[in-house]
Every structure is written in structure tokens, then in C-alpha cells.
Short mmCIF file of C-alpha atoms and ligand atoms in Angstrom, two decimals:
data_model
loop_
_atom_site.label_atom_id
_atom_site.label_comp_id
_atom_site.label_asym_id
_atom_site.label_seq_id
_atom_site.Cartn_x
_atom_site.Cartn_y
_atom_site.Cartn_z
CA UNK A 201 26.88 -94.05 17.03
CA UNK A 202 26.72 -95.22 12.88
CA UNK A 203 29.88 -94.30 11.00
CA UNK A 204 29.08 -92.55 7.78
CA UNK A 205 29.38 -96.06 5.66
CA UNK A 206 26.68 -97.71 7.93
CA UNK A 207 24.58 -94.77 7.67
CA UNK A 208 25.05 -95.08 4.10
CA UNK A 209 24.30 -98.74 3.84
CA UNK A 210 21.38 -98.31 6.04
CA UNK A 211 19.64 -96.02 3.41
CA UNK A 212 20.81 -97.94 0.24
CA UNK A 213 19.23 -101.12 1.61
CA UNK A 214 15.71 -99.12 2.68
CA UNK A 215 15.50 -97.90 -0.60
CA UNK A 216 15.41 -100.99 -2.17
CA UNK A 217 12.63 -102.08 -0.24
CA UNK A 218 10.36 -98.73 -0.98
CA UNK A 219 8.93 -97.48 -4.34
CA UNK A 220 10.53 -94.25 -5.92
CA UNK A 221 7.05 -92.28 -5.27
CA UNK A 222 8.18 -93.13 -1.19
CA UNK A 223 9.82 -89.84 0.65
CA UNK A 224 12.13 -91.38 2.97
CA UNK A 225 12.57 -88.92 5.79
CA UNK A 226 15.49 -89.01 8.45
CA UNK A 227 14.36 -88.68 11.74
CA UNK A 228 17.18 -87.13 13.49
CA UNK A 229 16.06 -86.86 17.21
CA UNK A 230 19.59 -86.91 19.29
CA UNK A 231 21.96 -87.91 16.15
CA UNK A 232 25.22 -86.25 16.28
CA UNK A 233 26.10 -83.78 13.99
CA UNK A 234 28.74 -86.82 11.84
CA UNK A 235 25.50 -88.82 11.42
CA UNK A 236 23.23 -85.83 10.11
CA UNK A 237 26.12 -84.91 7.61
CA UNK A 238 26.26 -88.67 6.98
CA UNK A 239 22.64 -88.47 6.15
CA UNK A 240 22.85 -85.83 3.35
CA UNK A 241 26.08 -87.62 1.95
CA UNK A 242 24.12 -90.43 1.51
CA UNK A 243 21.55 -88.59 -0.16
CA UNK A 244 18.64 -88.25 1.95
CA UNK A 245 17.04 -85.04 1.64
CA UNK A 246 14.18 -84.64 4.02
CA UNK A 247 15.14 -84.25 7.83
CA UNK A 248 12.55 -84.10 10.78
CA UNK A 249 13.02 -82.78 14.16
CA UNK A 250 11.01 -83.14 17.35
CA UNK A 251 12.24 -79.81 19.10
CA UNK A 252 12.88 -76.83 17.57
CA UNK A 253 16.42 -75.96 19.77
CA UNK A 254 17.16 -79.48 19.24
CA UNK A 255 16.95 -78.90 15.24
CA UNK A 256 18.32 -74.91 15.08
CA UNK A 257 22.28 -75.69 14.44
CA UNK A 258 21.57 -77.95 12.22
CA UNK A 259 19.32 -76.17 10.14
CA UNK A 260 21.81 -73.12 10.37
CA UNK A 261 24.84 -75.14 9.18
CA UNK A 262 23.19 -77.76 6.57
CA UNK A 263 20.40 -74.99 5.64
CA UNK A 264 19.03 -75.41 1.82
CA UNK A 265 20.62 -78.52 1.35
CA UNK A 266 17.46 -80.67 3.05
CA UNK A 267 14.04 -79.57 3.55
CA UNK A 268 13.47 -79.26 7.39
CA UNK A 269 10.13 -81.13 9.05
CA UNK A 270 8.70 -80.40 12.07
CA UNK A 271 7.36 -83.86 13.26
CA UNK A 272 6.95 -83.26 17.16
CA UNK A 273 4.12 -81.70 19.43
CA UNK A 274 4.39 -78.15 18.71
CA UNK A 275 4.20 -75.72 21.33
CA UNK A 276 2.38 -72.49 20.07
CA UNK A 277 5.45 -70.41 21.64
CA UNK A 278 7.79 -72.25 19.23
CA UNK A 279 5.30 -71.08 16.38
CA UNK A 280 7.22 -67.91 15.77
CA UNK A 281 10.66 -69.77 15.26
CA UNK A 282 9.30 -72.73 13.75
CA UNK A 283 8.18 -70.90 11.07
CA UNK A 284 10.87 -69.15 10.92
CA UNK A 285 13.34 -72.34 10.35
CA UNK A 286 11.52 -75.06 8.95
CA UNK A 287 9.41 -76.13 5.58
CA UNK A 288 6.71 -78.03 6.51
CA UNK A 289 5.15 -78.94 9.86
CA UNK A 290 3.70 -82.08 10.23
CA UNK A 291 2.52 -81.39 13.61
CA UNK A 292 -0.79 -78.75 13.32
CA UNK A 293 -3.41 -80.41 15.26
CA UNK A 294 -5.47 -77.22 16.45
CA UNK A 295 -7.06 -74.12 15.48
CA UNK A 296 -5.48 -72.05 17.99
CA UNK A 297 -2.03 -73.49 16.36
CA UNK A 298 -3.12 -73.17 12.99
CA UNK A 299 -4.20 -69.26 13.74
CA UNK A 300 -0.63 -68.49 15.11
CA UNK A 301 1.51 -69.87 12.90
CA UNK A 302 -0.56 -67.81 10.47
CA UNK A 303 0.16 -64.94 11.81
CA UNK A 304 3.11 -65.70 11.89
CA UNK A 305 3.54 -66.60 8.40
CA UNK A 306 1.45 -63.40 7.29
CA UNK A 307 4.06 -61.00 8.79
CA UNK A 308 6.91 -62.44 6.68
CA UNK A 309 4.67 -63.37 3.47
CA UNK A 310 5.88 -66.62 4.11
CA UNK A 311 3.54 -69.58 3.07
CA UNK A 312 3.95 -72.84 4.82
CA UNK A 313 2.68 -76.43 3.79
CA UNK A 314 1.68 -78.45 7.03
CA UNK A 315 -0.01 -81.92 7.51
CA UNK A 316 -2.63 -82.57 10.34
CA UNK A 317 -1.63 -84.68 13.25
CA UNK A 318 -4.16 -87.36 13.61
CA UNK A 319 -4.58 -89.76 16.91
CA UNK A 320 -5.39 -92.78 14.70
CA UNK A 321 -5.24 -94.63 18.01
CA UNK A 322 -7.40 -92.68 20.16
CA UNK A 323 -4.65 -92.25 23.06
CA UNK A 324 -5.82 -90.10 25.60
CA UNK A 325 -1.83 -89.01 26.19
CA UNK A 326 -0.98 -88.66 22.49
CA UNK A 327 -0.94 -85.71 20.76
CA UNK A 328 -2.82 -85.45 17.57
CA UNK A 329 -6.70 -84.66 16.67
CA UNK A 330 -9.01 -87.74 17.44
CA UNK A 331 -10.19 -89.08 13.70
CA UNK A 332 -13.75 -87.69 14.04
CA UNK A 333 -12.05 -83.97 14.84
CA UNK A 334 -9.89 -83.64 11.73
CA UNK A 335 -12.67 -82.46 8.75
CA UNK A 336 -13.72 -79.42 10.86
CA UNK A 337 -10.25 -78.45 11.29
CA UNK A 338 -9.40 -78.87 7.75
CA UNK A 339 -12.66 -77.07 6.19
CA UNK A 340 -11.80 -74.11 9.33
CA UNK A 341 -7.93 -74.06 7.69
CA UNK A 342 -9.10 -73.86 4.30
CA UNK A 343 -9.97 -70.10 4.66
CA UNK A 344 -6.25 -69.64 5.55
CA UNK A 345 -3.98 -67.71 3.17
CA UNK A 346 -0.22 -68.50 4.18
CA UNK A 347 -0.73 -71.99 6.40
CA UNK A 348 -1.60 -74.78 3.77
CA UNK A 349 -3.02 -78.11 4.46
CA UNK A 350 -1.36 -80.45 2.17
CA UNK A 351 -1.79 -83.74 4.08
CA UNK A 352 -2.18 -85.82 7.31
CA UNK A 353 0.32 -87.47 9.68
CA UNK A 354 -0.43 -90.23 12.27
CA UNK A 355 2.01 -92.34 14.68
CA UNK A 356 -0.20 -94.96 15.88
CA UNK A 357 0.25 -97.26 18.93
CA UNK A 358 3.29 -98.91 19.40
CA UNK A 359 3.67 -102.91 18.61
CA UNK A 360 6.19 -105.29 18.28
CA UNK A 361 4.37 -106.75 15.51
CA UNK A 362 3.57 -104.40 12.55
CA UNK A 363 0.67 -105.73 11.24
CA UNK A 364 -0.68 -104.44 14.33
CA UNK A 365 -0.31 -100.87 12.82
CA UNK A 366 -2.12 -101.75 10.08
CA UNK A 367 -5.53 -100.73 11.02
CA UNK A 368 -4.50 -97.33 12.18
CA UNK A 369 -3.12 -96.99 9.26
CA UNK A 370 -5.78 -97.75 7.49
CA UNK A 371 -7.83 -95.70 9.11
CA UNK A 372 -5.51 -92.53 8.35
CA UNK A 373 -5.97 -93.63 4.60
CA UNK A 374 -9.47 -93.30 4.97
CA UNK A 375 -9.30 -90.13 6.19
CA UNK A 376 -7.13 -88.66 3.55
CA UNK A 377 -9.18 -90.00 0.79
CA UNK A 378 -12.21 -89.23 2.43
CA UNK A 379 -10.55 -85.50 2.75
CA UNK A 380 -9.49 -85.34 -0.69
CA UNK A 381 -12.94 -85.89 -2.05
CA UNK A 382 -14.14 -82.79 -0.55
CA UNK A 383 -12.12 -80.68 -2.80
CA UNK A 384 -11.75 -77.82 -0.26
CA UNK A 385 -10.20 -74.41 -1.89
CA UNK A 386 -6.33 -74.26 -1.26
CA UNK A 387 -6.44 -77.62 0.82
CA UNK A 388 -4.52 -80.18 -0.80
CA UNK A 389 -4.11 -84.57 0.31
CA UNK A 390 -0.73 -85.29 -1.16
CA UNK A 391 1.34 -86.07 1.36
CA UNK A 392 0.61 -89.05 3.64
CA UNK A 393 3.35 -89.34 6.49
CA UNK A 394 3.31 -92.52 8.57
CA UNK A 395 5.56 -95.47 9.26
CA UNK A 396 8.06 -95.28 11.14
CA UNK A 397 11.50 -98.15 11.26
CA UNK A 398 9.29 -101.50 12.49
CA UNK A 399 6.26 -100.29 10.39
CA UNK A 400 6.97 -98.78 7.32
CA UNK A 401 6.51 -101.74 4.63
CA UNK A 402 2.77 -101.78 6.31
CA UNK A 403 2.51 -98.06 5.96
CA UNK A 404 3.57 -98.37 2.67
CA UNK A 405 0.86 -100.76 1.45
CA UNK A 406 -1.46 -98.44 3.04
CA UNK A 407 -0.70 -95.71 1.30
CA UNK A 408 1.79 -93.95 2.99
CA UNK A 409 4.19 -91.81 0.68
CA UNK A 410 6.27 -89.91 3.70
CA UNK A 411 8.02 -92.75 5.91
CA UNK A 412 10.28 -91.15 8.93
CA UNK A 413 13.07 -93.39 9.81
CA UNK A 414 15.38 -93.15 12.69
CA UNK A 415 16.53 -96.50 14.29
CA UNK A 416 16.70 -98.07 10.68
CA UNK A 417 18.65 -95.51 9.31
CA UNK A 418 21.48 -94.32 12.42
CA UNK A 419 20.79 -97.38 14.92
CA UNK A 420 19.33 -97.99 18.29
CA UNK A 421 19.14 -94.64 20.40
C1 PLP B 142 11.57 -90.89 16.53
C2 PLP B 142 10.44 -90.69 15.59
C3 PLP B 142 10.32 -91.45 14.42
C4 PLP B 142 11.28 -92.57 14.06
O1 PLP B 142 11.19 -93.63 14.94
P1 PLP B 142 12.08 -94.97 14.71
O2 PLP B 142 11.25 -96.03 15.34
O3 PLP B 142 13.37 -94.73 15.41
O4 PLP B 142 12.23 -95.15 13.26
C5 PLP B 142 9.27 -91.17 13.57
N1 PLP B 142 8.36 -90.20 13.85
C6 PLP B 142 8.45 -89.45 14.94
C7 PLP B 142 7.43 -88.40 15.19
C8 PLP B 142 9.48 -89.68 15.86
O5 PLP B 142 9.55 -88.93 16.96
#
């Protein structure tokens, strides 16, 4: 576990490295409660969760200080509650997911920014849509009221070497611009999220502008 002056260090010294326009986002995934609150004394606004149950107490205690992301698979049982708790969902990678959380949106009046999950790699046991899926699915959630596309996430394969990201992250970039251009009504590209704490400077040159850190930023899990 980081003490709160590591934890601050650790996010001092990323900054540096990444331009202003960069979100850096804290991802959070079985930190304790000392090294969440170390997070937002530090500064760091943006917090992203894999599982909802896993996020819930935090989001009850720390609330409107940080803006909640969803960034794991998301269940369409967890819709109801994920809507409920969080501010954007970086996680929507099908129609039937997209519908729900609609609905679910709808009954509160609630609108809610998500990014589409894309499978730059082409894993067959990743989540995410496969790169030639995502433009239907966008043009199908454009006629959506609450649930707003504003952007695309990917993951991409693992590596030890970074640069081996690079083309999947590339290939996300080309997707979002290619996305943008079709000026589709209530669809937005502004957010790119991808890079994560071996990858980011890559991400970064490819035009990532959401990079989720968690090893970087608390230490090894
Ligand atoms: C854990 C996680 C990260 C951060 O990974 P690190 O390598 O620890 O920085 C980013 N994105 C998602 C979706 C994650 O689950």
C-alpha cells in the first residue's frame, strides 16, 4: 500500500510528463479507502471503477468531489445502478446495453455521456466491439435521447514494450476521427480514453486525451 505522500508524488511526476489537455484518470481497482482519499488530496479528479459494488462506498462517501467512470465490462443487470452512481461509462459496447441503460436513464431524466468499448486487438476473450462493428453502433445510438456517445475507449493487448501498443492505438485514432467526420446528431468524438501505466506516453502521441492509471499512480497490486 502507497502512503498519501507517494501517492502524491506519483501524480506530480505524471503530470509533468502529460500535456494540460490530458485527463489523468485514477484507476482504483482494489485501492484502500487511505489511497482513494489520497488520490483526491492530491488532486486527481476523475476515478474509474471496474465493478460497480467494488466502487458504491466510495462513491457514497467521496460523492461530488470526483466524477465517477465506469471502465469495466458492464453487465446489463448492473445497468440500473450504474446509472444510478456513476457519470460516464466507458464501457457500452452493445445495443442491447445501450437500450437498457436508456431506459434506465429515461425514467430518472437522467442523461449520461458514455464512450464505446472498442477491441482494437481483435481478442476473441476481450470485451469490446471488433473495429469494423463500432459505426453501426454509433449511427443506431445516435437516435438515443438520454445515453450520449461522446467518445471511444480501447485497452489493447498487453506488452512489455509499449511501442507495441502503438498500432492499436492508432487504429482507435482512426476510428474516432473517422467517427467524427460523420457528424451524427447528438453523437459527439471528444473524449479518447486509452493508455494505461506502461503505455500512456504512446497513447498520448496518438491522440489519447483520457489516460487511466493505476500501478503508476498507487503501486504494484
Ligand atoms: C486496471 C486498469 C487500468 C490501469 O492499469 P495499470 O496498468 O495498473 O495502470 C486501466 N484501465 C482499465 C480498464 C483497468 O482495468
Amino acid at each position: 500500500m502507497s502512503t498519501a505522500l507517494e501517492i502524491e508524488k506519483s501524480v506530480k511526476q505524471i503530470r509533468k510528463t502529460i500535456p494540460s489537455h490530458v485527463t489523468l484518470l485514477a484507476a482504483a481497482k482494489t485501492r484502500t479507502p487511505e489511497e482513494v482519499e489520497a488520490i483526491i488530496q492530491a488532486g486527481v479528479t476523475h476515478i474509474g471503477y471496474n465493478y460497480v459494488q467494488e466502487a458504491l462506498p466510495f462513491i457514497s462517501k467521496i460523492g461530488a468531489k470526483a466524477i465517477w467512470h465506469m471502465i469495466g465490462h458492464l453487465q446489463i443487470n448492473k445497468a440500473k445502478i450504474t446509472v444510478e452512481n456513476f457519470d460516464i461509462i466507458e464501457t457500452v459496447d452493445s445495443w442491447k446495453l445501450a437500450l437498457t441503460l436508456e431506459r434506465h436513464c429515461e425514467k430518472t431524466q437522467k442523461s449520461m455521456p458514455v464512450l464505446i468499448e472498442i477491441n482494437s486487438g481483435r481478442e476473441e476473450n476481450k470485451t469490446g466491439l471488433f473495429p469494423e462493428k463500432v459505426e453501426d453502433l454509433v449511427v443506431q445510438m445516435s437516435g438515443l435521447k438520454y445515453v450520449q456517445v461522446k467518445g471511444l475507449m480501447t485497452m489493447g493487448p498487453r506488452f512489455g514494450d509499449p511501442e507495441d501498443s502503438r498500432p492499436y492505438y492508432q487504429t482507435t485514432y482512426k476510428m474516432f476521427e473517422h467517427l467524427r467526420k460523420l457528424n451524427l446528431p447528438d453523437t459527439t468524438m471528444e473524449y479518447l480514453s486509452m493508455g494505461m501505466s506502461n503505455s500512456y506516453l504512446v497513447a498520448i502521441e496518438e491522440g489519447s486525451n483520457i489516460i487511466r492509471i493505476g500501478t503508476k499512480l498507487f503501486g504494484e497490486r
